Amino acid sequence: MSTTIPTLLSPTLSFKPAFPSTQFQPFRTQVRRKLVGFSVKSPTFPLGRILALNDKGSNGDVLTGLDEAEKEARGNSTMPERFRYLTKEVPSPPVRWPWLVVVAFLIYAWRAVLFELSNWKNAALAIARFIGYLFKYAFAIVYHFIGSPITFSIRCMEDLFYTVRAFYSWIIGNAPVPDLTLIIVLASIVLAIGEATVPNCINNQPYVLTVSGLIGYAAVRGYISEPLFWTLLLGVYAFSKFLKKRDDVSAAMPVAAVLAGVGEPWVRVLVIISYTALAIYQYSKMPSEGKEAGEDETSEMRLPIPLLLAAFAIGLRVAAKWAGYRHLTWMIV
């Protein structure tokens, strides 16, 4: 009757004996050779662990079984306790050289990206320059046909701008406030006489009054000569009398207002007296029905443009002087 020694390791473990086993050797010799051929190397499970790691459906059951078998084998091992730490697997040092390859690839890729971006930038700038050249060529073609009218319009706008600025500077610096005030008073007297004789005569001819005021301003500033001044005033009277078919008081009112405003002192007195006599004579010839109808038709009178501009010039001059005095006072204080 043969006696068998129970195995000390898990059936899943395998080791290579130092000597081949023989069935005909005595029991002691076999046990001794088995002990002599026992390897100190820790058992490994490469295939089982790989299969266990690759088995995703088992939820780690196989790996758990392998770990328990390894613990059981180590617990039942005859190796002394002081040597068991030698059977532990030494962690391999981390491999860092693949990172160098990755870094080199990233550097090369980033260089390629920057190169492509520079190419796109140059291409975009070239396209923008080409479009700019097209616009310039189209503008040159258009300007070839309508360049002269555009240039003339720009010059007219420039001349108008400088004229307005010079006029404003003259008003601020040299506007004669007493003379303008006297012009407004005398012209208002003439207009009041004409409005009292023929109601709404001012509202019926605003453009004629404006043209008359411009003629008087041009004569005062020396832009036109005196014979031309008298000729233009005669033309204004003829336009109102014969073309517009107005009465004598209404036709003579613009001319009388201009002469009373810008004429010599004796001309002013003569014009006011003559126009007053003409208004009285015409009013006396008018029937009573016409007088009452004229009074009923009287509406709100609109201020003539020349008188409005004169009042505006007086206001600017006074405001500029006041601001200058205030500025000097502030500097002195």
Short mmCIF file of C-alpha atoms in Angstrom, two decimals:
data_model
loop_
_atom_site.label_atom_id
_atom_site.label_comp_id
_atom_site.label_asym_id
_atom_site.label_seq_id
_atom_site.Cartn_x
_atom_site.Cartn_y
_atom_site.Cartn_z
CA MET A 1 0.00 0.00 0.00
CA SER A 2 1.60 3.27 -1.15
CA THR A 3 1.28 6.50 0.71
CA THR A 4 1.04 9.82 -1.32
CA ILE A 5 2.11 13.15 0.02
CA PRO A 6 -0.64 15.73 -0.41
CA THR A 7 0.31 18.63 -2.68
CA LEU A 8 1.25 21.89 -1.02
CA LEU A 9 0.50 24.15 -3.96
CA SER A 10 -2.51 24.98 -6.02
CA PRO A 11 -3.21 22.69 -8.94
CA THR A 12 -3.03 25.64 -11.28
CA LEU A 13 0.62 26.27 -10.42
CA SER A 14 3.43 24.70 -12.41
CA PHE A 15 7.16 24.46 -11.80
CA LYS A 16 10.02 22.73 -13.51
CA PRO A 17 11.80 20.05 -11.40
CA ALA A 18 15.58 19.93 -11.35
CA PHE A 19 15.65 16.17 -12.07
CA PRO A 20 13.18 14.07 -14.01
CA SER A 21 10.90 12.04 -11.78
CA THR A 22 10.96 8.18 -11.89
CA GLN A 23 8.23 5.85 -10.83
CA PHE A 24 10.61 3.09 -9.72
CA GLN A 25 12.71 5.21 -7.31
CA PRO A 26 12.08 4.84 -3.62
CA PHE A 27 9.69 7.17 -1.88
CA ARG A 28 12.41 9.00 0.08
CA THR A 29 14.54 9.51 -3.00
CA GLN A 30 11.61 11.02 -4.90
CA VAL A 31 10.73 13.34 -2.01
CA ARG A 32 14.35 14.39 -1.60
CA ARG A 33 14.75 15.12 -5.28
CA LYS A 34 11.52 17.04 -5.30
CA LEU A 35 12.74 19.14 -2.42
CA VAL A 36 16.12 19.60 -4.07
CA GLY A 37 14.48 20.60 -7.37
CA PHE A 38 12.09 23.11 -5.83
CA SER A 39 12.64 26.54 -7.44
CA VAL A 40 12.67 29.68 -5.33
CA LYS A 41 11.35 31.75 -8.24
CA SER A 42 7.90 33.09 -7.63
CA PRO A 43 5.22 31.59 -9.80
CA THR A 44 3.88 33.80 -12.56
CA PHE A 45 0.61 33.75 -14.41
CA PRO A 46 1.23 35.51 -17.71
CA LEU A 47 -1.36 33.66 -19.75
CA GLY A 48 -3.98 33.56 -17.01
CA ARG A 49 -3.58 37.21 -16.16
CA ILE A 50 -3.76 38.23 -19.79
CA LEU A 51 -6.88 36.19 -20.28
CA ALA A 52 -8.34 37.53 -17.06
CA LEU A 53 -7.59 41.14 -18.07
CA ASN A 54 -8.97 40.60 -21.54
CA ASP A 55 -12.17 39.02 -20.20
CA LYS A 56 -14.41 42.04 -19.73
CA GLY A 57 -17.64 40.09 -19.20
CA SER A 58 -16.45 38.19 -16.11
CA ASN A 59 -16.33 41.45 -14.05
CA GLY A 60 -12.93 40.54 -12.53
CA ASP A 61 -13.91 37.08 -11.16
CA VAL A 62 -11.01 35.28 -12.83
CA LEU A 63 -8.46 37.89 -11.64
CA THR A 64 -9.82 37.65 -8.11
CA GLY A 65 -9.47 33.86 -8.19
CA LEU A 66 -5.88 34.09 -9.34
CA ASP A 67 -5.00 36.54 -6.56
CA GLU A 68 -6.53 34.24 -3.93
CA ALA A 69 -4.66 31.21 -5.33
CA GLU A 70 -1.39 33.15 -5.21
CA LYS A 71 -2.02 34.17 -1.60
CA GLU A 72 -2.88 30.56 -0.68
CA ALA A 73 0.27 29.27 -2.36
CA ARG A 74 2.42 31.76 -0.49
CA GLY A 75 0.70 30.93 2.81
CA ASN A 76 1.29 27.16 2.40
CA SER A 77 4.82 27.55 1.08
CA THR A 78 7.76 26.04 3.06
CA MET A 79 9.97 29.06 2.26
CA PRO A 80 11.16 30.83 5.39
CA GLU A 81 9.46 34.10 6.20
CA ARG A 82 12.64 36.11 5.89
CA PHE A 83 13.06 35.15 2.23
CA ARG A 84 9.50 35.71 1.09
CA TYR A 85 10.05 39.34 0.20
CA LEU A 86 12.37 38.10 -2.53
CA THR A 87 9.43 36.52 -4.35
CA LYS A 88 7.67 39.85 -4.77
CA GLU A 89 7.69 41.33 -8.25
CA VAL A 90 9.91 44.36 -8.61
CA PRO A 91 8.12 47.18 -10.46
CA SER A 92 9.83 48.02 -13.67
CA PRO A 93 11.10 51.58 -14.05
CA PRO A 94 8.84 53.83 -16.09
CA VAL A 95 9.74 54.22 -19.70
CA ARG A 96 10.16 57.88 -20.58
CA TRP A 97 11.78 57.84 -24.00
CA PRO A 98 8.42 57.58 -25.89
CA TRP A 99 7.56 61.03 -24.55
CA LEU A 100 10.53 62.42 -26.46
CA VAL A 101 9.02 61.09 -29.68
CA VAL A 102 5.69 62.65 -28.80
CA VAL A 103 7.31 66.02 -27.98
CA ALA A 104 9.27 65.97 -31.23
CA PHE A 105 6.11 65.18 -33.17
CA LEU A 106 4.21 67.99 -31.42
CA ILE A 107 6.99 70.48 -32.17
CA TYR A 108 7.02 69.50 -35.81
CA ALA A 109 3.23 69.62 -36.02
CA TRP A 110 3.12 73.08 -34.39
CA ARG A 111 5.79 74.31 -36.79
CA ALA A 112 3.70 73.02 -39.68
CA VAL A 113 0.62 74.74 -38.24
CA LEU A 114 2.45 78.06 -37.93
CA PHE A 115 3.76 77.69 -41.45
CA GLU A 116 0.28 77.03 -42.80
CA LEU A 117 -1.12 79.97 -40.83
CA SER A 118 1.56 82.25 -42.28
CA ASN A 119 0.67 81.00 -45.75
CA TRP A 120 -3.02 81.71 -45.14
CA LYS A 121 -2.17 85.16 -43.82
CA ASN A 122 -0.08 85.98 -46.90
CA ALA A 123 -2.83 84.63 -49.14
CA ALA A 124 -5.49 86.72 -47.38
CA LEU A 125 -3.35 89.86 -47.66
CA ALA A 126 -2.74 89.17 -51.34
CA ILE A 127 -6.48 88.74 -51.97
CA ALA A 128 -7.22 91.98 -50.07
CA ARG A 129 -4.62 93.87 -52.12
CA PHE A 130 -6.07 92.48 -55.34
CA ILE A 131 -9.57 93.58 -54.34
CA GLY A 132 -8.18 97.02 -53.47
CA TYR A 133 -6.59 97.28 -56.91
CA LEU A 134 -9.92 96.34 -58.50
CA PHE A 135 -11.73 99.08 -56.55
CA LYS A 136 -9.08 101.62 -57.55
CA TYR A 137 -9.42 100.64 -61.20
CA ALA A 138 -13.23 100.89 -61.04
CA PHE A 139 -12.99 104.30 -59.34
CA ALA A 140 -10.54 105.48 -62.01
CA ILE A 141 -12.95 104.43 -64.76
CA VAL A 142 -15.88 106.19 -63.08
CA TYR A 143 -13.82 109.31 -62.35
CA HIS A 144 -12.71 109.46 -65.99
CA PHE A 145 -16.30 110.15 -67.04
CA ILE A 146 -17.73 112.14 -64.09
CA GLY A 147 -14.53 113.51 -62.59
CA SER A 148 -15.04 117.10 -63.70
CA PRO A 149 -18.54 117.52 -62.16
CA ILE A 150 -17.37 115.92 -58.93
CA THR A 151 -14.33 118.21 -58.75
CA PHE A 152 -16.47 121.25 -59.46
CA SER A 153 -18.95 120.28 -56.75
CA ILE A 154 -16.17 119.75 -54.22
CA ARG A 155 -14.67 123.14 -55.06
CA CYS A 156 -18.06 124.84 -54.73
CA MET A 157 -18.62 123.24 -51.33
CA GLU A 158 -15.13 124.28 -50.24
CA ASP A 159 -15.68 127.87 -51.39
CA LEU A 160 -19.04 127.96 -49.62
CA PHE A 161 -17.48 126.63 -46.42
CA TYR A 162 -14.68 129.22 -46.45
CA THR A 163 -17.15 132.00 -47.29
CA VAL A 164 -19.39 131.12 -44.36
CA ARG A 165 -16.40 130.91 -42.05
CA ALA A 166 -15.05 134.29 -43.19
CA PHE A 167 -18.51 135.84 -42.81
CA TYR A 168 -18.86 134.42 -39.32
CA SER A 169 -15.38 135.67 -38.37
CA TRP A 170 -16.25 139.13 -39.67
CA ILE A 171 -19.46 139.17 -37.66
CA ILE A 172 -17.68 138.12 -34.48
CA GLY A 173 -14.81 140.55 -34.88
CA ASN A 174 -16.14 143.56 -36.80
CA ALA A 175 -19.95 143.62 -36.84
CA PRO A 176 -21.11 147.25 -36.45
CA VAL A 177 -23.79 146.92 -33.82
CA PRO A 178 -24.97 150.60 -33.89
CA ASP A 179 -25.21 150.67 -37.68
CA LEU A 180 -27.09 147.37 -37.80
CA THR A 181 -29.46 148.56 -35.11
CA LEU A 182 -30.16 151.77 -37.09
CA ILE A 183 -30.73 149.75 -40.27
CA ILE A 184 -33.24 147.50 -38.50
CA VAL A 185 -35.12 150.49 -37.04
CA LEU A 186 -35.36 152.45 -40.32
CA ALA A 187 -36.27 149.40 -42.43
CA SER A 188 -38.91 148.43 -39.85
CA ILE A 189 -40.44 151.93 -40.13
CA VAL A 190 -40.80 151.54 -43.89
CA LEU A 191 -42.23 148.05 -43.59
CA ALA A 192 -44.68 149.18 -40.93
CA ILE A 193 -45.93 152.00 -43.17
CA GLY A 194 -46.43 149.61 -46.08
CA GLU A 195 -48.15 146.98 -43.91
CA ALA A 196 -50.49 149.61 -42.45
CA THR A 197 -51.45 150.81 -45.92
CA VAL A 198 -51.71 147.42 -47.68
CA PRO A 199 -52.22 144.52 -45.26
CA ASN A 200 -50.19 141.33 -45.89
CA CYS A 201 -47.86 143.07 -48.34
CA ILE A 202 -44.85 141.73 -46.40
CA ASN A 203 -46.09 138.14 -46.38
CA ASN A 204 -46.95 138.30 -50.08
CA GLN A 205 -43.38 139.07 -51.25
CA PRO A 206 -40.80 137.44 -48.92
CA TYR A 207 -38.40 136.52 -51.77
CA VAL A 208 -38.37 140.02 -53.19
CA LEU A 209 -37.53 141.42 -49.76
CA THR A 210 -34.69 138.89 -49.39
CA VAL A 211 -33.22 139.78 -52.79
CA SER A 212 -33.43 143.48 -51.96
CA GLY A 213 -31.58 142.90 -48.69
CA LEU A 214 -28.81 140.99 -50.47
CA ILE A 215 -28.45 143.81 -53.00
CA GLY A 216 -28.09 146.34 -50.18
CA TYR A 217 -25.50 144.18 -48.40
CA ALA A 218 -23.47 143.79 -51.60
CA ALA A 219 -23.52 147.56 -52.13
CA VAL A 220 -22.34 148.26 -48.58
CA ARG A 221 -19.53 145.68 -48.76
CA GLY A 222 -18.41 147.06 -52.14
CA TYR A 223 -19.15 143.94 -54.18
CA ILE A 224 -21.19 145.92 -56.73
CA SER A 225 -20.88 149.48 -57.96
CA GLU A 226 -23.36 152.24 -57.22
CA PRO A 227 -24.84 152.45 -60.77
CA LEU A 228 -25.43 148.70 -60.74
CA PHE A 229 -27.01 149.06 -57.32
CA TRP A 230 -29.53 151.62 -58.59
CA THR A 231 -30.19 149.51 -61.70
CA LEU A 232 -30.97 146.43 -59.64
CA LEU A 233 -33.32 148.35 -57.38
CA LEU A 234 -35.14 149.69 -60.46
CA GLY A 235 -35.44 146.15 -61.76
CA VAL A 236 -36.92 144.95 -58.45
CA TYR A 237 -39.53 147.70 -58.56
CA ALA A 238 -40.42 146.91 -62.20
CA PHE A 239 -40.74 143.19 -61.40
CA SER A 240 -43.19 143.87 -58.57
CA LYS A 241 -45.14 146.53 -60.43
CA PHE A 242 -45.49 145.10 -63.92
CA LEU A 243 -45.00 141.37 -63.57
CA LYS A 244 -46.67 140.75 -60.20
CA LYS A 245 -49.25 143.53 -60.80
CA ARG A 246 -48.93 144.96 -57.32
CA ASP A 247 -49.92 148.44 -56.22
CA ASP A 248 -47.43 151.29 -55.85
CA VAL A 249 -46.98 150.97 -52.09
CA SER A 250 -46.32 147.21 -52.23
CA ALA A 251 -44.01 147.51 -55.26
CA ALA A 252 -41.96 150.37 -53.77
CA MET A 253 -41.69 148.89 -50.25
CA PRO A 254 -38.58 146.66 -50.86
CA VAL A 255 -36.70 149.46 -52.62
CA ALA A 256 -37.64 152.02 -49.97
CA ALA A 257 -36.58 149.67 -47.14
CA VAL A 258 -33.15 149.12 -48.72
CA LEU A 259 -32.55 152.84 -49.37
CA ALA A 260 -33.67 153.73 -45.86
CA GLY A 261 -31.29 151.16 -44.40
CA VAL A 262 -28.07 151.63 -46.38
CA GLY A 263 -28.40 155.09 -47.98
CA GLU A 264 -26.88 158.40 -46.97
CA PRO A 265 -28.63 160.35 -44.18
CA TRP A 266 -30.32 162.73 -46.58
CA VAL A 267 -31.37 159.78 -48.80
CA ARG A 268 -32.88 158.02 -45.77
CA VAL A 269 -34.89 161.07 -44.76
CA LEU A 270 -36.05 161.68 -48.33
CA VAL A 271 -37.06 158.03 -48.84
CA ILE A 272 -39.04 157.79 -45.59
CA ILE A 273 -40.88 161.05 -46.24
CA SER A 274 -41.63 160.16 -49.86
CA TYR A 275 -42.83 156.66 -49.02
CA THR A 276 -45.03 157.98 -46.22
CA ALA A 277 -46.61 160.50 -48.59
CA LEU A 278 -47.19 157.77 -51.18
CA ALA A 279 -48.82 155.53 -48.59
CA ILE A 280 -51.09 158.35 -47.38
CA TYR A 281 -52.11 159.23 -50.92
CA GLN A 282 -52.93 155.62 -51.84
CA TYR A 283 -54.77 155.03 -48.59
CA SER A 284 -56.87 158.12 -49.17
CA LYS A 285 -57.84 156.89 -52.63
CA MET A 286 -58.95 153.51 -51.38
CA PRO A 287 -62.74 153.05 -50.84
CA SER A 288 -64.00 152.41 -47.34
CA GLU A 289 -65.12 148.88 -48.26
CA GLY A 290 -61.60 148.01 -49.34
CA LYS A 291 -60.14 149.40 -46.11
CA GLU A 292 -62.47 147.32 -43.96
CA ALA A 293 -61.85 144.19 -46.06
CA GLY A 294 -58.08 144.71 -45.78
CA GLU A 295 -58.25 145.06 -42.03
CA ASP A 296 -60.28 141.84 -41.76
CA GLU A 297 -57.76 139.92 -43.92
CA THR A 298 -54.75 140.90 -41.81
CA SER A 299 -52.83 137.82 -40.64
CA GLU A 300 -49.69 137.18 -38.63
CA MET A 301 -46.70 138.92 -40.22
CA ARG A 302 -43.53 136.95 -40.89
CA LEU A 303 -40.23 138.67 -40.20
CA PRO A 304 -38.19 139.36 -43.38
CA ILE A 305 -34.99 137.35 -43.73
CA PRO A 306 -32.58 140.35 -44.02
CA LEU A 307 -33.82 141.87 -40.76
CA LEU A 308 -33.60 138.47 -39.07
CA LEU A 309 -29.97 138.04 -40.20
CA ALA A 310 -29.08 141.54 -39.02
CA ALA A 311 -30.55 140.83 -35.59
CA PHE A 312 -28.66 137.52 -35.48
CA ALA A 313 -25.37 139.30 -36.30
CA ILE A 314 -25.97 141.78 -33.48
CA GLY A 315 -26.61 138.93 -31.05
CA LEU A 316 -23.40 137.10 -32.07
CA ARG A 317 -21.28 140.22 -31.76
CA VAL A 318 -22.67 141.11 -28.33
CA ALA A 319 -22.26 137.53 -27.09
CA ALA A 320 -18.65 137.38 -28.37
CA LYS A 321 -17.76 140.65 -26.64
CA TRP A 322 -19.37 139.49 -23.41
CA ALA A 323 -17.48 136.19 -23.54
CA GLY A 324 -14.22 138.05 -24.19
CA TYR A 325 -14.76 140.36 -21.25
CA ARG A 326 -15.61 137.43 -19.02
CA HIS A 327 -12.47 135.61 -20.13
CA LEU A 328 -10.26 138.63 -19.47
CA THR A 329 -11.87 139.17 -16.09
CA TRP A 330 -11.21 135.56 -15.14
CA MET A 331 -7.57 135.87 -16.22
CA ILE A 332 -7.09 139.08 -14.23
CA VAL A 333 -8.74 137.69 -11.13
#
